[in-house]
Amino acid sequence: MTIVMKFGGTSLADGERIKAAAALAADASRKEGVAVVVSAMGGTTDTLLGVIGKATRMKDREIDAFVAGVRKMHEEAVAVAVSKKRDRIMEAMAMRSDELAEAITNIRDTGLTTHFRDRVASFGEKFSSAIVSGAISDHTESDWHHGDSGLIVVDENFISPEADMETTQEEISKKIVPQMKKGIVPVITGYMGCTHDGQTTTLGRGSSDLIASIVGACIDAREVQIWTDVDGLLTADPKVVPGARLIPRMSFAEASELAYFGAKVLHPKTILPAMNSNIPIRILNTLNPGSRGTEIVSDRERAPGIVKAITSKKGINMLNIVSAKMLASHGFLARVFDVFGRHGISIDMISTTEVSVSLTIDSRINGRLEPVMKELSGIASVNLLSGKALVCVVGDGMRMVSGTAGRVFSCLGKGGINVECISQGASEINISLVVDEKDCDGAVRALHHEFFPEAE
Ligand code: ADP
Ligand code: ASP
Ligand code: MG
């Protein structure tokens, strides 16, 4: 039997936390084969993405100072977390630092390309994987691997890369499985893969969860464990609703909706590889390792309270597309979606009437929205509203119970919260609403109180 243990940035915040995570992995490896997947140490990816934006204007000494800061932070963690192999891991820190300086200098000298951007962004995981592996080596044998060294192979779509599961499985069978069979704990970088011709690609913010699921599918793991800083998937983000309750068990479909509509604890694409191989995902807390966490499994289970959780996503744009031609005309929506498809922009929520279609898009793709707006203006009148949020009520039980939408509306109405748009997914397990960003947290709290009154 084997498991994958993924440790997020919150679980690798400093040397002490890394030491604790490594002890958990080493402990588990006494009972079964363990492959570890790691994020960057908390905050590192933000720091790296920040430098990419100004790299073209940086002087040599500024690049050196930046890299020295990154190196110092990681070396401090090594000093705390690694004993036996400290010299070797310090050497790795020095090598990664030189490579990082070279990658930033490349952007400065030749301009910013997607490939160079992804290469710089991937360094957080390259530093952390060596440290976590070094820390595990204090207990049992371990090694580390970079996903972009031909291990996690993805297609050439840099905007939204998809894993080539067949090639990745072959590589994992060659490089990872034999180590696990010998009792070695391999530590694999999250976040990155490489194209067939070896170019580094990152798979999106928070995508180390997805890499864990890909690795789990490739080694046919008994379970994929996502270790983070909360007890599991909760009825709402505890940062918004402090009394949010743990959901002990949920279906892949529900977890997918929750993750897609804002439950940051799980990257939305994580579900698919595990689900295709019928591998349960368990979310666990490194700060409270005794808790059973949330188990995500294939069987659909009706939640006692109909609704399982309330999620939210800020930074949303709402696009209203109005055309009289839409009335009784065929193919209008197809033309609209074709424009989005060609520009590689995904739509979160759609609501249509006889003459209009409203849809929401993540505002982080703003730069790519302009050409889309231009094309759409050719076929309809288009109005963009920014500063919106998407609030989502998710639960398998809603399929069987009518009146949930009514409860949602009256509860928000009582709270004086204006709902600009509403949509119920075809799966009938979610109701999504668009509200003003300033009303978002209030809406989540009001809905949580409505559906989980006993939790607060
Ligand atoms: P990691 O660094 O481990 O990947 P993340 O920050 O990506 O951790 O995800 C954990 C965070 O997700 C929690 O601290 C919590 O604030 C947030 N979160 C949002 N919605 C939920 C939810 N429904 N249940 C649990 N956590 C949630
Ligand atoms: N380090 C990456 C990020 O911060 C990936 C991850 O943590 O999953 O987005
Ligand atoms: Mg995460």
Short mmCIF file of C-alpha atoms and ligand atoms in Angstrom, two decimals:
data_model
loop_
_atom_site.label_atom_id
_atom_site.label_comp_id
_atom_site.label_asym_id
_atom_site.label_seq_id
_atom_site.Cartn_x
_atom_site.Cartn_y
_atom_site.Cartn_z
CA MET A 1 0.00 0.00 0.00
CA THR A 2 1.13 3.54 -0.72
CA ILE A 3 0.01 7.08 0.09
CA VAL A 4 0.86 10.56 -1.15
CA MET A 5 1.35 13.24 1.51
CA LYS A 6 1.21 16.82 0.22
CA PHE A 7 2.41 19.60 2.51
CA GLY A 8 1.26 23.14 1.67
CA GLY A 9 3.12 26.40 2.23
CA THR A 10 1.30 26.96 5.51
CA SER A 11 2.69 23.61 6.78
CA LEU A 12 6.20 24.59 5.68
CA ALA A 13 6.24 28.12 7.07
CA ASP A 14 9.58 27.78 8.90
CA GLY A 15 12.21 25.26 10.05
CA GLU A 16 10.12 24.05 13.01
CA ARG A 17 7.04 23.43 10.87
CA ILE A 18 9.16 21.63 8.25
CA LYS A 19 10.61 19.43 11.00
CA ALA A 20 7.10 18.52 12.16
CA ALA A 21 5.91 17.75 8.60
CA ALA A 22 9.01 15.59 7.97
CA ALA A 23 8.35 13.63 11.18
CA LEU A 24 4.77 12.94 10.02
CA ALA A 25 6.01 11.65 6.65
CA ALA A 26 8.75 9.51 8.24
CA ASP A 27 6.25 8.08 10.72
CA ALA A 28 3.80 7.14 7.96
CA SER A 29 6.62 5.53 5.93
CA ARG A 30 7.07 2.93 8.69
CA LYS A 31 3.65 1.49 7.81
CA GLU A 32 3.45 1.91 4.01
CA GLY A 33 5.17 3.46 1.00
CA VAL A 34 5.06 7.27 1.10
CA ALA A 35 5.61 9.80 -1.69
CA VAL A 36 5.72 13.40 -0.49
CA VAL A 37 4.70 16.42 -2.60
CA VAL A 38 5.65 19.89 -1.37
CA SER A 39 4.65 23.49 -1.97
CA ALA A 40 7.07 26.35 -1.56
CA MET A 41 7.62 27.67 1.97
CA GLY A 42 4.72 30.04 2.77
CA GLY A 43 4.95 33.36 0.89
CA THR A 44 7.90 32.36 -1.34
CA THR A 45 5.89 32.08 -4.58
CA ASP A 46 4.40 35.56 -4.01
CA THR A 47 7.93 36.93 -3.50
CA LEU A 48 9.15 35.27 -6.71
CA LEU A 49 6.16 36.45 -8.76
CA GLY A 50 6.80 39.95 -7.37
CA VAL A 51 10.39 40.00 -8.66
CA ILE A 52 9.34 38.78 -12.11
CA GLY A 53 7.31 41.97 -12.60
CA LYS A 54 10.34 44.21 -12.11
CA ALA A 55 13.13 41.93 -13.38
CA THR A 56 13.57 43.80 -16.67
CA ARG A 57 14.56 46.94 -14.72
CA MET A 58 16.83 45.30 -12.11
CA LYS A 59 20.54 45.98 -11.76
CA ASP A 60 22.95 43.10 -11.03
CA ARG A 61 23.34 44.12 -7.40
CA GLU A 62 19.56 44.24 -6.94
CA ILE A 63 19.23 40.72 -8.32
CA ASP A 64 22.03 39.57 -6.02
CA ALA A 65 20.37 41.20 -2.99
CA PHE A 66 17.03 39.62 -3.82
CA VAL A 67 18.52 36.15 -4.23
CA ALA A 68 20.57 36.57 -1.02
CA GLY A 69 17.31 37.26 0.87
CA VAL A 70 15.60 34.16 -0.55
CA ARG A 71 18.69 32.05 0.19
CA LYS A 72 18.95 33.34 3.78
CA MET A 73 15.33 32.46 4.53
CA HIS A 74 15.83 28.90 3.26
CA GLU A 75 19.21 28.43 4.96
CA GLU A 76 17.66 29.45 8.28
CA ALA A 77 15.05 26.75 7.80
CA VAL A 78 17.77 24.19 6.97
CA ALA A 79 19.65 25.09 10.16
CA VAL A 80 16.56 24.27 12.23
CA ALA A 81 15.05 21.36 10.28
CA VAL A 82 18.04 19.33 9.03
CA SER A 83 20.78 17.70 11.12
CA LYS A 84 22.45 14.68 9.51
CA LYS A 85 22.56 15.94 5.91
CA ARG A 86 22.88 19.64 6.68
CA ASP A 87 26.02 20.19 4.57
CA ARG A 88 24.49 18.53 1.51
CA ILE A 89 21.26 20.50 1.80
CA MET A 90 23.16 23.78 2.33
CA GLU A 91 25.04 22.97 -0.89
CA ALA A 92 21.70 22.48 -2.65
CA MET A 93 20.57 25.91 -1.34
CA ALA A 94 23.68 27.49 -2.86
CA MET A 95 23.13 25.78 -6.20
CA ARG A 96 19.44 26.76 -6.37
CA SER A 97 20.40 30.35 -5.51
CA ASP A 98 22.87 30.53 -8.41
CA GLU A 99 20.27 29.08 -10.77
CA LEU A 100 17.63 31.53 -9.53
CA ALA A 101 19.97 34.50 -10.09
CA GLU A 102 20.65 33.21 -13.61
CA ALA A 103 16.91 32.80 -14.34
CA ILE A 104 16.11 36.37 -13.19
CA THR A 105 19.08 37.73 -15.18
CA ASN A 106 17.75 35.92 -18.25
CA ILE A 107 14.45 37.82 -17.96
CA ARG A 108 16.35 41.08 -17.51
CA ASP A 109 18.56 40.49 -20.57
CA THR A 110 16.21 38.83 -23.03
CA GLY A 111 12.73 39.93 -21.92
CA LEU A 112 9.86 38.25 -20.16
CA THR A 113 8.49 35.09 -21.77
CA THR A 114 6.01 32.63 -20.25
CA HIS A 115 8.77 30.06 -20.04
CA PHE A 116 11.17 32.37 -18.14
CA ARG A 117 8.35 33.50 -15.87
CA ASP A 118 7.42 29.93 -14.94
CA ARG A 119 11.05 29.02 -14.43
CA VAL A 120 11.56 31.76 -11.83
CA ALA A 121 8.20 31.04 -10.17
CA SER A 122 9.11 27.37 -9.69
CA PHE A 123 12.12 27.99 -7.44
CA GLY A 124 10.15 28.06 -4.18
CA GLU A 125 9.38 24.35 -4.52
CA LYS A 126 12.94 23.59 -5.67
CA PHE A 127 14.31 25.04 -2.42
CA SER A 128 11.65 23.50 -0.16
CA SER A 129 11.83 19.97 -1.64
CA ALA A 130 15.52 19.68 -0.73
CA ILE A 131 14.89 20.96 2.80
CA VAL A 132 11.93 18.63 3.44
CA SER A 133 13.89 15.68 2.05
CA GLY A 134 16.87 16.63 4.25
CA ALA A 135 14.57 16.83 7.29
CA ILE A 136 13.08 13.38 6.52
CA SER A 137 16.64 12.01 6.21
CA ASP A 138 17.05 12.60 9.94
CA HIS A 139 14.56 9.74 10.43
CA THR A 140 14.74 7.57 7.31
CA GLU A 141 16.21 7.55 3.81
CA SER A 142 14.85 10.20 1.42
CA ASP A 143 15.55 11.82 -1.94
CA TRP A 144 14.08 14.78 -3.84
CA HIS A 145 12.89 15.30 -7.43
CA HIS A 146 12.00 18.34 -9.55
CA GLY A 147 8.74 17.99 -11.48
CA ASP A 148 10.24 19.91 -14.42
CA SER A 149 13.10 17.44 -14.86
CA GLY A 150 10.96 15.25 -17.12
CA LEU A 151 8.89 13.82 -14.25
CA ILE A 152 5.52 15.61 -14.45
CA VAL A 153 4.95 15.96 -18.18
CA VAL A 154 2.32 18.41 -19.43
CA ASP A 155 1.07 19.70 -22.77
CA GLU A 156 2.29 22.91 -24.42
CA ASN A 157 -0.69 25.04 -23.32
CA PHE A 158 1.10 27.46 -20.96
CA ILE A 159 -2.14 29.21 -19.91
CA SER A 160 -3.82 26.09 -18.60
CA PRO A 161 -1.55 23.07 -18.98
CA GLU A 162 -2.93 19.55 -18.69
CA ALA A 163 -0.84 16.59 -17.55
CA ASP A 164 0.11 13.92 -20.05
CA MET A 165 -0.85 11.13 -17.66
CA GLU A 166 0.61 8.31 -19.74
CA THR A 167 4.11 9.79 -20.02
CA THR A 168 4.03 11.01 -16.41
CA GLN A 169 3.07 7.54 -15.21
CA GLU A 170 5.98 6.00 -17.16
CA GLU A 171 8.40 8.52 -15.63
CA ILE A 172 7.06 7.99 -12.11
CA SER A 173 7.30 4.22 -12.55
CA LYS A 174 10.97 4.64 -13.52
CA LYS A 175 12.07 7.27 -11.00
CA ILE A 176 9.72 7.23 -7.99
CA VAL A 177 8.25 3.74 -7.58
CA PRO A 178 11.64 1.89 -7.34
CA GLN A 179 12.72 4.27 -4.54
CA MET A 180 9.48 3.67 -2.65
CA LYS A 181 9.95 -0.09 -3.00
CA LYS A 182 13.34 0.29 -1.27
CA GLY A 183 11.74 2.23 1.60
CA ILE A 184 13.15 5.58 0.42
CA VAL A 185 10.76 8.56 0.80
CA PRO A 186 10.82 10.58 -2.44
CA VAL A 187 9.95 14.28 -2.11
CA ILE A 188 8.51 15.77 -5.32
CA THR A 189 8.09 19.46 -6.06
CA GLY A 190 4.48 20.59 -6.46
CA TYR A 191 3.33 23.44 -8.74
CA MET A 192 5.50 22.58 -11.79
CA GLY A 193 5.81 20.22 -14.68
CA CYS A 194 7.59 20.38 -18.00
CA THR A 195 6.51 20.21 -21.60
CA HIS A 196 7.56 17.32 -23.83
CA ASP A 197 10.61 19.33 -24.91
CA GLY A 198 11.63 20.05 -21.32
CA GLN A 199 10.38 23.61 -20.74
CA THR A 200 9.36 24.41 -17.16
CA THR A 201 5.62 25.08 -16.77
CA THR A 202 3.69 25.98 -13.64
CA LEU A 203 0.18 24.60 -13.26
CA GLY A 204 -1.45 27.61 -11.54
CA ARG A 205 -1.56 29.05 -8.03
CA GLY A 206 -2.18 26.42 -5.39
CA SER A 207 -1.63 23.59 -7.89
CA SER A 208 0.64 21.48 -5.68
CA ASP A 209 -2.61 19.79 -4.60
CA LEU A 210 -3.14 18.81 -8.24
CA ILE A 211 0.40 17.43 -8.54
CA ALA A 212 -0.27 15.30 -5.43
CA SER A 213 -3.37 13.89 -7.09
CA ILE A 214 -1.48 13.21 -10.35
CA VAL A 215 1.27 11.40 -8.43
CA GLY A 216 -1.37 9.49 -6.46
CA ALA A 217 -3.02 8.29 -9.67
CA CYS A 218 0.36 7.29 -11.14
CA ILE A 219 1.40 5.16 -8.14
CA ASP A 220 -2.16 3.89 -7.56
CA ALA A 221 -2.06 5.23 -4.00
CA ARG A 222 -4.45 4.05 -1.30
CA GLU A 223 -5.09 7.71 -0.43
CA VAL A 224 -3.92 11.22 -1.35
CA GLN A 225 -3.45 13.31 1.78
CA ILE A 226 -3.50 17.11 1.60
CA TRP A 227 -1.85 18.41 4.80
CA THR A 228 -2.71 22.06 5.54
CA ASP A 229 -3.47 24.50 8.40
CA VAL A 230 -7.16 23.67 9.00
CA ASP A 231 -8.83 20.45 10.16
CA GLY A 232 -10.30 19.73 6.72
CA LEU A 233 -12.98 21.10 4.44
CA LEU A 234 -15.20 23.24 6.65
CA THR A 235 -18.72 24.56 6.20
CA ALA A 236 -17.12 27.95 5.30
CA ASP A 237 -13.69 29.57 5.27
CA PRO A 238 -12.85 29.83 9.00
CA LYS A 239 -11.21 33.20 8.29
CA VAL A 240 -14.70 34.50 7.37
CA VAL A 241 -16.85 32.36 9.70
CA PRO A 242 -14.79 31.47 12.78
CA GLY A 243 -17.44 28.95 13.94
CA ALA A 244 -17.34 26.96 10.65
CA ARG A 245 -17.65 23.20 11.22
CA LEU A 246 -15.62 20.30 9.89
CA ILE A 247 -17.28 18.23 7.12
CA PRO A 248 -16.07 14.68 7.84
CA ARG A 249 -16.99 13.16 4.47
CA MET A 250 -18.11 14.41 1.09
CA SER A 251 -18.38 13.33 -2.53
CA PHE A 252 -15.90 14.14 -5.29
CA ALA A 253 -18.64 16.15 -7.03
CA GLU A 254 -19.32 18.32 -3.99
CA ALA A 255 -15.64 18.86 -3.23
CA SER A 256 -15.10 19.82 -6.85
CA GLU A 257 -17.81 22.51 -6.72
CA LEU A 258 -16.52 23.78 -3.37
CA ALA A 259 -12.95 24.02 -4.61
CA TYR A 260 -13.95 25.61 -7.89
CA PHE A 261 -16.10 28.23 -6.19
CA GLY A 262 -13.51 29.40 -3.70
CA ALA A 263 -12.64 26.85 -0.99
CA LYS A 264 -8.93 27.61 -1.31
CA VAL A 265 -7.99 24.61 0.82
CA LEU A 266 -8.16 22.42 -2.33
CA HIS A 267 -7.09 23.34 -5.87
CA PRO A 268 -10.14 22.76 -8.12
CA LYS A 269 -8.34 20.46 -10.54
CA THR A 270 -7.17 18.14 -7.74
CA ILE A 271 -10.29 15.99 -7.84
CA LEU A 272 -10.11 14.68 -11.40
CA PRO A 273 -6.97 12.49 -11.41
CA ALA A 274 -7.90 10.96 -8.03
CA MET A 275 -11.54 10.47 -9.05
CA ASN A 276 -10.59 8.79 -12.34
CA SER A 277 -8.55 6.27 -10.36
CA ASN A 278 -11.09 6.12 -7.52
CA ILE A 279 -8.53 7.20 -4.93
CA PRO A 280 -9.91 8.96 -1.83
CA ILE A 281 -8.51 12.39 -0.96
CA ARG A 282 -8.14 13.26 2.72
CA ILE A 283 -7.56 16.79 3.99
CA LEU A 284 -5.60 16.89 7.23
CA ASN A 285 -4.14 19.46 9.62
CA THR A 286 -0.38 19.50 10.35
CA LEU A 287 -1.16 21.54 13.48
CA ASN A 288 -3.65 18.90 14.68
CA PRO A 289 -2.45 15.61 13.13
CA GLY A 290 -4.71 13.48 15.34
CA SER A 291 -7.88 14.77 13.66
CA ARG A 292 -9.46 12.48 11.00
CA GLY A 293 -9.91 15.43 8.64
CA THR A 294 -12.25 15.39 5.65
CA GLU A 295 -12.47 12.31 3.48
CA ILE A 296 -13.49 12.91 -0.14
CA VAL A 297 -14.86 9.76 -1.74
CA SER A 298 -16.83 8.70 -4.78
CA ASP A 299 -20.13 7.67 -3.21
CA ARG A 300 -22.75 10.35 -3.01
CA GLU A 301 -24.00 10.85 0.48
CA ARG A 302 -26.93 13.03 1.36
CA ALA A 303 -25.96 15.72 3.85
CA PRO A 304 -28.26 15.86 6.85
CA GLY A 305 -28.73 19.62 6.45
CA ILE A 306 -29.10 19.65 2.62
CA VAL A 307 -26.31 22.20 2.22
CA LYS A 308 -22.72 21.15 2.87
CA ALA A 309 -20.87 24.46 2.70
CA ILE A 310 -20.84 28.11 1.67
CA THR A 311 -17.90 29.35 -0.40
CA SER A 312 -16.92 32.65 -1.92
CA LYS A 313 -14.56 34.07 -4.48
CA LYS A 314 -13.66 37.75 -4.59
CA GLY A 315 -12.09 39.62 -7.52
CA ILE A 316 -14.81 38.72 -10.00
CA ASN A 317 -15.92 40.60 -13.11
CA MET A 318 -19.49 40.36 -14.32
CA LEU A 319 -20.10 40.75 -18.01
CA ASN A 320 -23.61 41.53 -19.25
CA ILE A 321 -24.08 40.78 -22.93
CA VAL A 322 -27.36 42.06 -24.34
CA SER A 323 -28.65 41.56 -27.86
CA ALA A 324 -32.13 41.80 -29.30
CA LYS A 325 -30.89 39.36 -31.95
CA MET A 326 -30.67 36.72 -29.26
CA LEU A 327 -34.45 36.57 -29.18
CA ALA A 328 -35.44 33.38 -30.98
CA SER A 329 -32.13 33.21 -32.81
CA HIS A 330 -30.06 30.06 -33.05
CA GLY A 331 -26.37 29.99 -32.37
CA PHE A 332 -26.03 33.30 -30.51
CA LEU A 333 -24.72 31.71 -27.31
CA ALA A 334 -22.45 29.45 -29.33
CA ARG A 335 -20.88 32.54 -30.92
CA VAL A 336 -20.41 34.17 -27.52
CA PHE A 337 -18.75 31.09 -26.02
CA ASP A 338 -16.62 30.60 -29.09
CA VAL A 339 -15.03 34.01 -28.44
CA PHE A 340 -14.13 33.02 -24.85
CA GLY A 341 -12.92 29.59 -25.98
CA ARG A 342 -10.57 31.01 -28.59
CA HIS A 343 -9.05 33.40 -26.03
CA GLY A 344 -8.63 30.61 -23.47
CA ILE A 345 -10.76 32.35 -20.83
CA SER A 346 -12.87 30.25 -18.54
CA ILE A 347 -16.27 31.37 -17.33
CA ASP A 348 -17.33 30.71 -13.74
CA MET A 349 -21.06 31.28 -13.85
CA ILE A 350 -23.66 31.91 -16.54
CA SER A 351 -27.20 33.17 -16.32
CA THR A 352 -29.38 33.80 -19.38
CA THR A 353 -32.67 35.48 -20.20
CA GLU A 354 -34.43 35.82 -23.57
CA VAL A 355 -32.26 38.76 -24.60
CA SER A 356 -29.22 38.78 -22.37
CA VAL A 357 -26.50 36.62 -20.95
CA SER A 358 -24.60 37.46 -17.77
CA LEU A 359 -21.40 35.70 -16.96
CA THR A 360 -18.61 35.99 -14.44
CA ILE A 361 -14.86 35.82 -14.99
CA ASP A 362 -11.92 35.94 -12.62
CA SER A 363 -10.54 39.50 -12.73
CA ARG A 364 -6.94 38.26 -12.64
CA ILE A 365 -7.18 37.65 -16.39
CA ASN A 366 -7.98 41.35 -16.97
CA GLY A 367 -5.16 41.86 -19.45
CA ARG A 368 -6.65 39.20 -21.73
CA LEU A 369 -10.21 40.51 -21.49
CA GLU A 370 -9.82 43.54 -23.76
CA PRO A 371 -9.65 41.65 -27.08
CA VAL A 372 -12.61 39.52 -25.94
CA MET A 373 -14.69 42.64 -25.20
CA LYS A 374 -13.80 44.02 -28.60
CA GLU A 375 -14.93 40.91 -30.43
CA LEU A 376 -18.13 40.63 -28.40
CA SER A 377 -19.02 44.27 -29.13
CA GLY A 378 -19.30 43.22 -32.76
CA ILE A 379 -22.24 40.94 -31.98
CA ALA A 380 -23.94 42.50 -28.95
CA SER A 381 -23.82 45.34 -26.48
CA VAL A 382 -21.40 44.51 -23.67
CA ASN A 383 -21.20 45.95 -20.18
CA LEU A 384 -18.40 45.05 -17.73
CA LEU A 385 -18.91 45.37 -13.96
CA SER A 386 -15.87 44.87 -11.74
CA GLY A 387 -15.49 44.57 -7.95
CA LYS A 388 -17.92 41.66 -7.68
CA ALA A 389 -17.84 38.42 -5.70
CA LEU A 390 -19.27 34.99 -6.30
CA VAL A 391 -20.98 33.32 -3.34
CA CYS A 392 -21.87 29.67 -3.66
CA VAL A 393 -24.10 27.33 -1.66
CA VAL A 394 -23.04 23.70 -2.24
CA GLY A 395 -24.67 20.42 -1.25
CA ASP A 396 -25.65 17.13 -2.83
CA GLY A 397 -28.87 17.10 -0.78
CA MET A 398 -30.21 20.15 -2.68
CA ARG A 399 -31.10 17.85 -5.57
CA MET A 400 -33.86 16.27 -3.55
CA VAL A 401 -35.17 19.27 -1.64
CA SER A 402 -36.97 22.18 -3.25
CA GLY A 403 -37.05 25.68 -1.83
CA THR A 404 -33.33 26.10 -1.10
CA ALA A 405 -33.07 29.02 -3.56
CA GLY A 406 -36.00 30.70 -1.81
CA ARG A 407 -34.26 30.37 1.56
CA VAL A 408 -31.07 31.82 0.05
CA PHE A 409 -32.91 34.86 -1.31
CA SER A 410 -34.98 35.62 1.75
CA CYS A 411 -32.01 35.28 4.09
CA LEU A 412 -29.91 37.70 2.00
CA GLY A 413 -32.90 40.01 1.55
CA LYS A 414 -33.36 40.20 5.31
CA GLY A 415 -29.68 41.07 5.62
CA GLY A 416 -30.08 43.91 3.08
CA ILE A 417 -27.68 42.24 0.64
CA ASN A 418 -28.38 42.89 -3.02
CA VAL A 419 -28.06 39.83 -5.29
CA GLU A 420 -27.17 40.84 -8.84
CA CYS A 421 -27.38 37.48 -10.50
CA ILE A 422 -28.22 33.90 -9.56
CA SER A 423 -27.58 30.58 -11.22
CA GLN A 424 -28.16 26.95 -10.35
CA GLY A 425 -25.74 24.47 -11.91
CA ALA A 426 -27.13 21.66 -14.05
CA SER A 427 -25.86 19.20 -11.43
CA GLU A 428 -28.27 20.91 -9.00
CA ILE A 429 -25.72 20.71 -6.25
CA ASN A 430 -24.84 24.38 -6.21
CA ILE A 431 -26.53 27.76 -6.22
CA SER A 432 -24.22 30.62 -7.19
CA LEU A 433 -24.88 34.30 -6.62
CA VAL A 434 -23.11 37.47 -7.65
CA VAL A 435 -22.90 40.19 -4.99
CA ASP A 436 -20.82 43.32 -4.54
CA GLU A 437 -17.36 42.50 -3.16
CA LYS A 438 -18.06 44.61 -0.07
CA ASP A 439 -21.11 42.44 0.75
CA CYS A 440 -19.30 39.14 0.18
CA ASP A 441 -18.24 38.22 3.74
CA GLY A 442 -21.60 39.41 5.12
CA ALA A 443 -23.44 37.21 2.60
CA VAL A 444 -21.33 34.16 3.53
CA ARG A 445 -21.97 34.75 7.25
CA ALA A 446 -25.71 35.26 6.74
CA LEU A 447 -26.02 32.09 4.62
CA HIS A 448 -23.90 30.10 7.06
CA HIS A 449 -26.16 31.21 9.89
CA GLU A 450 -29.24 30.23 7.85
CA PHE A 451 -28.05 26.71 7.01
CA PHE A 452 -25.85 25.94 10.06
CA PRO A 453 -27.49 27.90 12.90
CA GLU A 454 -26.16 25.50 15.53
CA ALA A 455 -22.51 25.92 14.44
CA GLU A 456 -22.07 29.50 15.69
P1 ADP B 1 -1.82 25.35 1.89
O1 ADP B 1 -0.70 26.30 2.10
O2 ADP B 1 -1.77 24.21 2.85
O3 ADP B 1 -1.97 24.93 0.46
P2 ADP B 1 -4.09 27.15 1.56
O4 ADP B 1 -3.87 28.52 2.10
O5 ADP B 1 -3.99 26.97 0.09
O6 ADP B 1 -3.12 26.13 2.33
O7 ADP B 1 -5.52 26.60 2.02
C1 ADP B 1 -5.87 26.58 3.38
C2 ADP B 1 -6.80 27.73 3.68
O8 ADP B 1 -8.01 27.57 2.93
C3 ADP B 1 -7.29 27.78 5.11
O9 ADP B 1 -6.39 28.44 5.94
C4 ADP B 1 -8.64 28.49 4.98
O10 ADP B 1 -8.58 29.85 5.36
C5 ADP B 1 -8.96 28.45 3.49
N1 ADP B 1 -10.32 27.97 3.21
C6 ADP B 1 -11.21 28.60 2.38
N2 ADP B 1 -12.38 27.96 2.37
C7 ADP B 1 -12.27 26.88 3.18
C8 ADP B 1 -13.15 25.83 3.58
N3 ADP B 1 -14.40 25.73 3.12
N4 ADP B 1 -12.67 24.89 4.44
C9 ADP B 1 -11.41 24.95 4.90
N5 ADP B 1 -10.54 25.93 4.58
C10 ADP B 1 -10.94 26.89 3.73
N1 ASP B 2 3.66 27.55 -4.38
C1 ASP B 2 2.54 27.64 -5.31
C2 ASP B 2 1.62 28.78 -4.90
O1 ASP B 2 1.88 29.47 -3.93
C3 ASP B 2 1.82 26.34 -5.46
C4 ASP B 2 1.17 25.82 -4.20
O2 ASP B 2 1.43 26.29 -3.09
O3 ASP B 2 0.38 24.89 -4.32
O4 ASP B 2 0.65 29.01 -5.56
MG MG B 3 -3.12 25.51 -1.18
#
